[in-house]
mmCIF file with all atom_site columns, C-alpha atoms in Angstrom:
data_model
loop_
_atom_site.group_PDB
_atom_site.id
_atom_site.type_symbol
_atom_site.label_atom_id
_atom_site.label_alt_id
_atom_site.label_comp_id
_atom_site.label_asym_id
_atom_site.label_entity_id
_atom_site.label_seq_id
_atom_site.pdbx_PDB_ins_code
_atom_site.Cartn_x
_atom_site.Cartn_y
_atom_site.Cartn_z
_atom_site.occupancy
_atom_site.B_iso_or_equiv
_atom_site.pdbx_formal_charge
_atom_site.auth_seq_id
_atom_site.auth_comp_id
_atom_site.auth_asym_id
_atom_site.auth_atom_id
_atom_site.pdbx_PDB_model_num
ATOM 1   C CA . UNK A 1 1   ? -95.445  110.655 72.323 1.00 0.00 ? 1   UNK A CA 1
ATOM 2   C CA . UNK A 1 2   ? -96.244  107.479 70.078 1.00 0.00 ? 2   UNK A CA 1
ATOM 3   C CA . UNK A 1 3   ? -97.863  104.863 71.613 1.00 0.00 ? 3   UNK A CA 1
ATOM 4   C CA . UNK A 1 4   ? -98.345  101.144 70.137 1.00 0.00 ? 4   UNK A CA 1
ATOM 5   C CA . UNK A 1 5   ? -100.386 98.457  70.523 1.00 0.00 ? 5   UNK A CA 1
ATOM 6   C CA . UNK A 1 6   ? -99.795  94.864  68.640 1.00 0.00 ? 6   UNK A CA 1
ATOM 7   C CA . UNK A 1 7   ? -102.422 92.029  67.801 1.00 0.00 ? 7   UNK A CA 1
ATOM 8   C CA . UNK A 1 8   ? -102.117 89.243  65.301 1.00 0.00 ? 8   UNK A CA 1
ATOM 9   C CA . UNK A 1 9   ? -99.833  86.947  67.024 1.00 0.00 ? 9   UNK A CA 1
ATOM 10  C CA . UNK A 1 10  ? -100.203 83.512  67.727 1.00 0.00 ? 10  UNK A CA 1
ATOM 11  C CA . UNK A 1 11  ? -99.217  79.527  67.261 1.00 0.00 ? 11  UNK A CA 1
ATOM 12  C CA . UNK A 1 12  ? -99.002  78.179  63.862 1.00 0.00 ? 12  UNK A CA 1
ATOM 13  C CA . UNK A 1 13  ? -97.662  75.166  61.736 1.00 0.00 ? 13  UNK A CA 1
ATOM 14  C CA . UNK A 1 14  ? -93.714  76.173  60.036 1.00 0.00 ? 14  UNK A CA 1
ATOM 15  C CA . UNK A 1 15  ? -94.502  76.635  56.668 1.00 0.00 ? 15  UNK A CA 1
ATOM 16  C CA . UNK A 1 16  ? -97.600  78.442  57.824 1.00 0.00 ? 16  UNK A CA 1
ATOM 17  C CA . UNK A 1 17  ? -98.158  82.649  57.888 1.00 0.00 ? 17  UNK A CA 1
ATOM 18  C CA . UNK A 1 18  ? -99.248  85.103  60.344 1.00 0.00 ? 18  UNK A CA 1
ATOM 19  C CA . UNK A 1 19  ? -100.222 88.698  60.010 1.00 0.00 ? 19  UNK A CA 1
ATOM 20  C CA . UNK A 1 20  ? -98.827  90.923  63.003 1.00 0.00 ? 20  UNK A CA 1
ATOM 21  C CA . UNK A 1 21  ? -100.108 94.583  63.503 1.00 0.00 ? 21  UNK A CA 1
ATOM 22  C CA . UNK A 1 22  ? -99.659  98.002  64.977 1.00 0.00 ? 22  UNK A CA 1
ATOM 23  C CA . UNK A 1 23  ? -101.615 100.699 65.706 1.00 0.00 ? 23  UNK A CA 1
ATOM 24  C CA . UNK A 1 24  ? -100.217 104.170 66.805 1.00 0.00 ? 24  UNK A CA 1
ATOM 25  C CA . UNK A 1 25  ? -101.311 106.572 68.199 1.00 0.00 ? 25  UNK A CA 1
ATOM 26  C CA . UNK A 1 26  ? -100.162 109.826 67.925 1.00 0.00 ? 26  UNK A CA 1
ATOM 27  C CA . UNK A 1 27  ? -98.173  111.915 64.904 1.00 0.00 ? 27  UNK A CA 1
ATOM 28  C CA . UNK A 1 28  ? -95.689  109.174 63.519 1.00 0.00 ? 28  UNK A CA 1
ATOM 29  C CA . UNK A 1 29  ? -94.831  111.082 60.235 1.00 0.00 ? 29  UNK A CA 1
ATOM 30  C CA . UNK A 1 30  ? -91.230  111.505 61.982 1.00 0.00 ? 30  UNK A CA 1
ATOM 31  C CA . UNK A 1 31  ? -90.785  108.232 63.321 1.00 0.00 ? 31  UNK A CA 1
ATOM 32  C CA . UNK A 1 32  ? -89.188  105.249 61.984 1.00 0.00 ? 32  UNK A CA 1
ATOM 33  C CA . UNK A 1 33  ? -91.581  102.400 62.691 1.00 0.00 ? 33  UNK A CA 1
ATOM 34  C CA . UNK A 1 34  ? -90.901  98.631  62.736 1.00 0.00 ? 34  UNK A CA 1
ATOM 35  C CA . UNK A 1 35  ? -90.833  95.133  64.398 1.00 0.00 ? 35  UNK A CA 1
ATOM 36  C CA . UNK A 1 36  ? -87.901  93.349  66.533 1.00 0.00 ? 36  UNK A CA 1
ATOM 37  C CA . UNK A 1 37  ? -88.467  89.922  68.801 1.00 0.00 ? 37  UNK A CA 1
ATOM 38  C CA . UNK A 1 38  ? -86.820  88.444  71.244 1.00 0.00 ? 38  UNK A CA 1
ATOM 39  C CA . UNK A 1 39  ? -86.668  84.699  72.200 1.00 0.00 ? 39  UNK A CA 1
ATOM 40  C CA . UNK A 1 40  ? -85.728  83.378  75.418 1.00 0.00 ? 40  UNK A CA 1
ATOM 41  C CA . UNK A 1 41  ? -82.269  83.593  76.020 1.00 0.00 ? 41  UNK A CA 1
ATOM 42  C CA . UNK A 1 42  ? -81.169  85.688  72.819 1.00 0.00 ? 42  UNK A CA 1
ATOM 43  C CA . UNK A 1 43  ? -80.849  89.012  72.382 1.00 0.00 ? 43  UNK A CA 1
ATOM 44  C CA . UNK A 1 44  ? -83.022  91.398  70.707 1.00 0.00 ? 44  UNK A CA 1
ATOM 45  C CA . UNK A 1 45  ? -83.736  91.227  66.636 1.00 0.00 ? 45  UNK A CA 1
ATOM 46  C CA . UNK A 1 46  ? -84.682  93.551  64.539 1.00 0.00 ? 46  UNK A CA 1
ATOM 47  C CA . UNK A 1 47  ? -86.801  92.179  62.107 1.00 0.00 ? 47  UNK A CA 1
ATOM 48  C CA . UNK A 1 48  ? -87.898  94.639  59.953 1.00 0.00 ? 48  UNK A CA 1
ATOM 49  C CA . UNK A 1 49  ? -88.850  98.438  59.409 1.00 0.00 ? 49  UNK A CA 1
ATOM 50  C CA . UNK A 1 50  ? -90.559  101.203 57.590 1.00 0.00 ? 50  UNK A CA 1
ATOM 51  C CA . UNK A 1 51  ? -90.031  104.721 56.949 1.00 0.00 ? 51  UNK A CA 1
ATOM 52  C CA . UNK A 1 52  ? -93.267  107.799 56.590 1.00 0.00 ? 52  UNK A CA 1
ATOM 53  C CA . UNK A 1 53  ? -92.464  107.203 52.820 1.00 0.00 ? 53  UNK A CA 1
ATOM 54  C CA . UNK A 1 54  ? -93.218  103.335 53.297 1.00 0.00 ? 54  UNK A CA 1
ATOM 55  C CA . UNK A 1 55  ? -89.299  102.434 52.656 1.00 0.00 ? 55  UNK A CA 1
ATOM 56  C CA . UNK A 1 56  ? -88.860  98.605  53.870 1.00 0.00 ? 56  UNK A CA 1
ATOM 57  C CA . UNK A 1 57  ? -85.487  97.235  55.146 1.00 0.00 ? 57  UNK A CA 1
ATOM 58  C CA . UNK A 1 58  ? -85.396  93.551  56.673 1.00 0.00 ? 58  UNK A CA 1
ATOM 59  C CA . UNK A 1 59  ? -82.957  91.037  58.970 1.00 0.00 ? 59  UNK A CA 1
ATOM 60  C CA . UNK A 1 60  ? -81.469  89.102  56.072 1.00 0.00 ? 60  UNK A CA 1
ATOM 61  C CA . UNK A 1 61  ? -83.270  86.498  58.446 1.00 0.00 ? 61  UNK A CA 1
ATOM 62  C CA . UNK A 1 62  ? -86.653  86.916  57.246 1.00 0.00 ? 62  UNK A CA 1
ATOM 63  C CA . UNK A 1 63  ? -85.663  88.629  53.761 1.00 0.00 ? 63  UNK A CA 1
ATOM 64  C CA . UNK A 1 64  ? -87.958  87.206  51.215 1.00 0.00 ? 64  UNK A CA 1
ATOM 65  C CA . UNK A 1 65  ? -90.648  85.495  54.038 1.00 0.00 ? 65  UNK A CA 1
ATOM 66  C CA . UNK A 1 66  ? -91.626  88.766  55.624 1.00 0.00 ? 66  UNK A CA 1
ATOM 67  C CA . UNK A 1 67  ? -93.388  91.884  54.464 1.00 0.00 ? 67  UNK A CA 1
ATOM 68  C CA . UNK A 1 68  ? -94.020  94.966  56.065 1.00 0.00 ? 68  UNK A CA 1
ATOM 69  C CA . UNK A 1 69  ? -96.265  97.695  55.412 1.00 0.00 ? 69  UNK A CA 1
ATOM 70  C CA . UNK A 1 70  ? -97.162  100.828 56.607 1.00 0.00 ? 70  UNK A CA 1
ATOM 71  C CA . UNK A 1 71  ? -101.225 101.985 56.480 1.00 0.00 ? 71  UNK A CA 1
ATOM 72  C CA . UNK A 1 72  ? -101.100 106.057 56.911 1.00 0.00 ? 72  UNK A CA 1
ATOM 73  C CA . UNK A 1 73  ? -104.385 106.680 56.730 1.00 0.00 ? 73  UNK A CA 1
ATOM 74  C CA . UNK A 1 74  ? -105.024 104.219 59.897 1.00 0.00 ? 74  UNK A CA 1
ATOM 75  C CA . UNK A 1 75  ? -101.782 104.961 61.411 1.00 0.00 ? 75  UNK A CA 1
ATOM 76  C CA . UNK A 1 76  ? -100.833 101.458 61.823 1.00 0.00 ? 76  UNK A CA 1
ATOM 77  C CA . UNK A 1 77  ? -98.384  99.186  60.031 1.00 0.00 ? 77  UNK A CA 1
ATOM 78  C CA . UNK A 1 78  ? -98.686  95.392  59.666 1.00 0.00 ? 78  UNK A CA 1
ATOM 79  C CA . UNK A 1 79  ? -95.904  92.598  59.629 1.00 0.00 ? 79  UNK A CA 1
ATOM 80  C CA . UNK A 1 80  ? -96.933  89.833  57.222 1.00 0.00 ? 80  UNK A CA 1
ATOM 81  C CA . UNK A 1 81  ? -95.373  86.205  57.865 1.00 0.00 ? 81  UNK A CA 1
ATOM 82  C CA . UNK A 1 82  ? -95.053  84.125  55.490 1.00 0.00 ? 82  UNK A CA 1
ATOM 83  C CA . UNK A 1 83  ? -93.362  80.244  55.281 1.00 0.00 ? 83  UNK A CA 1
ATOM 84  C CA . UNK A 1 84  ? -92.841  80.907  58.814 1.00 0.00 ? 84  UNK A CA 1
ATOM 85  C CA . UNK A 1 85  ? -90.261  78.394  60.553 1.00 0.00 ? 85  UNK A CA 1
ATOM 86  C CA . UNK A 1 86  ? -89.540  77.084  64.400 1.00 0.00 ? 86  UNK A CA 1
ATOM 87  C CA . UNK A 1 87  ? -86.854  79.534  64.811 1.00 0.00 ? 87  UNK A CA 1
ATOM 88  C CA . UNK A 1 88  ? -89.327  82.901  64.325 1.00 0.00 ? 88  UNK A CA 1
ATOM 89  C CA . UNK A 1 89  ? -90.963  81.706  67.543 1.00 0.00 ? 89  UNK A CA 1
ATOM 90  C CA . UNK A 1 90  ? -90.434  84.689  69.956 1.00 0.00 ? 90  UNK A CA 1
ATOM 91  C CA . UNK A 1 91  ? -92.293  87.830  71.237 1.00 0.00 ? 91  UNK A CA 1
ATOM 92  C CA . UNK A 1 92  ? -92.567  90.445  68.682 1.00 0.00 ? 92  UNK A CA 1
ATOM 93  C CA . UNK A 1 93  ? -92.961  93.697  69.853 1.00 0.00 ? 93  UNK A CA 1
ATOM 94  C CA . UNK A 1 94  ? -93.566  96.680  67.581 1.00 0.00 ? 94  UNK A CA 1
ATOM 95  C CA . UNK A 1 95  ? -91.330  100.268 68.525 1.00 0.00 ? 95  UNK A CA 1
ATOM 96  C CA . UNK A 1 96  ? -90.656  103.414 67.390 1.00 0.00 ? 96  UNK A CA 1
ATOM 97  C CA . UNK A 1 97  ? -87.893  105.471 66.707 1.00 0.00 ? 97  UNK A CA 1
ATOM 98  C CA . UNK A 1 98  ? -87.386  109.170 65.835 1.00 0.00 ? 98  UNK A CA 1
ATOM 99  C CA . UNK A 1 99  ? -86.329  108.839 61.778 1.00 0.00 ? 99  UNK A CA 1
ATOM 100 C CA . UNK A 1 100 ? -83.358  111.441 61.882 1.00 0.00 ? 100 UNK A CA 1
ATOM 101 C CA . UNK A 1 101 ? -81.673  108.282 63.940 1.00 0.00 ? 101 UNK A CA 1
ATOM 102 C CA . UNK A 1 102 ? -82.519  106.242 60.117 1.00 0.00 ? 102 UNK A CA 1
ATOM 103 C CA . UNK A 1 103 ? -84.940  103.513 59.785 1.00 0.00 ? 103 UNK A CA 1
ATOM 104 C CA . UNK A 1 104 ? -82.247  100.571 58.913 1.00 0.00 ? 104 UNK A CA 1
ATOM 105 C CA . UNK A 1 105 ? -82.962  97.201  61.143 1.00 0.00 ? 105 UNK A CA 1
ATOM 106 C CA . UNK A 1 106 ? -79.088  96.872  62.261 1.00 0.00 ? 106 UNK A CA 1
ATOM 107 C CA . UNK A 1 107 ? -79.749  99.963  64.122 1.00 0.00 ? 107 UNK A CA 1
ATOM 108 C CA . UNK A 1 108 ? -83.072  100.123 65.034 1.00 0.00 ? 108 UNK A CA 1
ATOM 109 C CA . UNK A 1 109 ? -83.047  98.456  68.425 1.00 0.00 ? 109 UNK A CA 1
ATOM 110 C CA . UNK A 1 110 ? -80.876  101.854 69.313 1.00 0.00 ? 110 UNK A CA 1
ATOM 111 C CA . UNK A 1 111 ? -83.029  105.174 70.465 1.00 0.00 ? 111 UNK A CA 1
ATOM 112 C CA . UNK A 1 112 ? -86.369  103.255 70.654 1.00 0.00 ? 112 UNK A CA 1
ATOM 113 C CA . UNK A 1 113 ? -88.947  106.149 71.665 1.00 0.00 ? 113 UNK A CA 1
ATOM 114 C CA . UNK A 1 114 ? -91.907  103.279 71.961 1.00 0.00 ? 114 UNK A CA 1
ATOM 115 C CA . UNK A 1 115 ? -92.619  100.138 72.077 1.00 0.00 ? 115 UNK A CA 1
ATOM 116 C CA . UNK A 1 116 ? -95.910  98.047  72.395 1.00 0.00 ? 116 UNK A CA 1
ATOM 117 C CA . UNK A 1 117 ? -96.146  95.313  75.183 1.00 0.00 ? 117 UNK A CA 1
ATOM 118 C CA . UNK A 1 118 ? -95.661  92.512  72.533 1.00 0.00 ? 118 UNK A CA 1
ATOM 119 C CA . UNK A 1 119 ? -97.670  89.830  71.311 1.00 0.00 ? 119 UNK A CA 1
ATOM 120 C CA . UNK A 1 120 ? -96.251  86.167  71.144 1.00 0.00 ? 120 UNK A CA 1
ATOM 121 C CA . UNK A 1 121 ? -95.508  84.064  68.079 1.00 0.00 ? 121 UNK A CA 1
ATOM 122 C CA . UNK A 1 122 ? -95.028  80.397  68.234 1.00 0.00 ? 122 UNK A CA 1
ATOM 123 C CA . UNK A 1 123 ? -94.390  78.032  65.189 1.00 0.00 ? 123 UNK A CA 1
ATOM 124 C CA . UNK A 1 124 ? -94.149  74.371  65.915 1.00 0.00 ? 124 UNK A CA 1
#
């Protein structure tokens, strides 16, 4: 069983950047690992993810401002933020999923093993 714990979040100026991350614990060689948020009243995104083999895919919504990466040796992965805008305000909570179920973010809020207890970012 994987279990995930975020830090990094926080308030920040739009245009400014934010570095979220992840630490698991546990074997997550088979898991698909990534980020969603969720802002009042909307449903769940799925922001971006990362396979064992550090394979990326991102919401079109933060394609080109995001970046994730995935640290194997410390078992964690880290979301970077980057010309961040009013709209990314939400919780973002890091989860896991078993990789047979893929590691694409238009599925990945499906079969979530894990998830962290979030950790809030606000841009004003």
């Amino acid at each position: 069983h994987v279990q995930l714990v975020e830090s990094g979040g926080g308030s920040v100026q739009a245009g400014g950047s934010l570095r979220l991350s992840c630490v698991a614990s546990g074997a997550t060689y088979d898991y698909c690992l990534g980020w969603f948020r969720q802002a009042p009243g909307n449903e769940p995104e799925a922001v971006a993810t990362v396979d064992h083999r550090g394979n990326a895919d991102y919401a079109e919504s933060v394609k080109d401002r995001f970046t994730i990466s995935k640290d194997n040796v410390k078992n964690t992965i880290h979301l970077r933020m980057d010309n961040l805008k009013a709209e990314d305000t939400a919780m973002y909570t890091c989860a896991a999923k078993w990789a047979g179920y893929g590691c694409m973010t238009a599925s990945f809020n499906d079969d979530i093993a894990s998830r962290g207890q979030g950790t809030q970012v606000t841009v004003s």
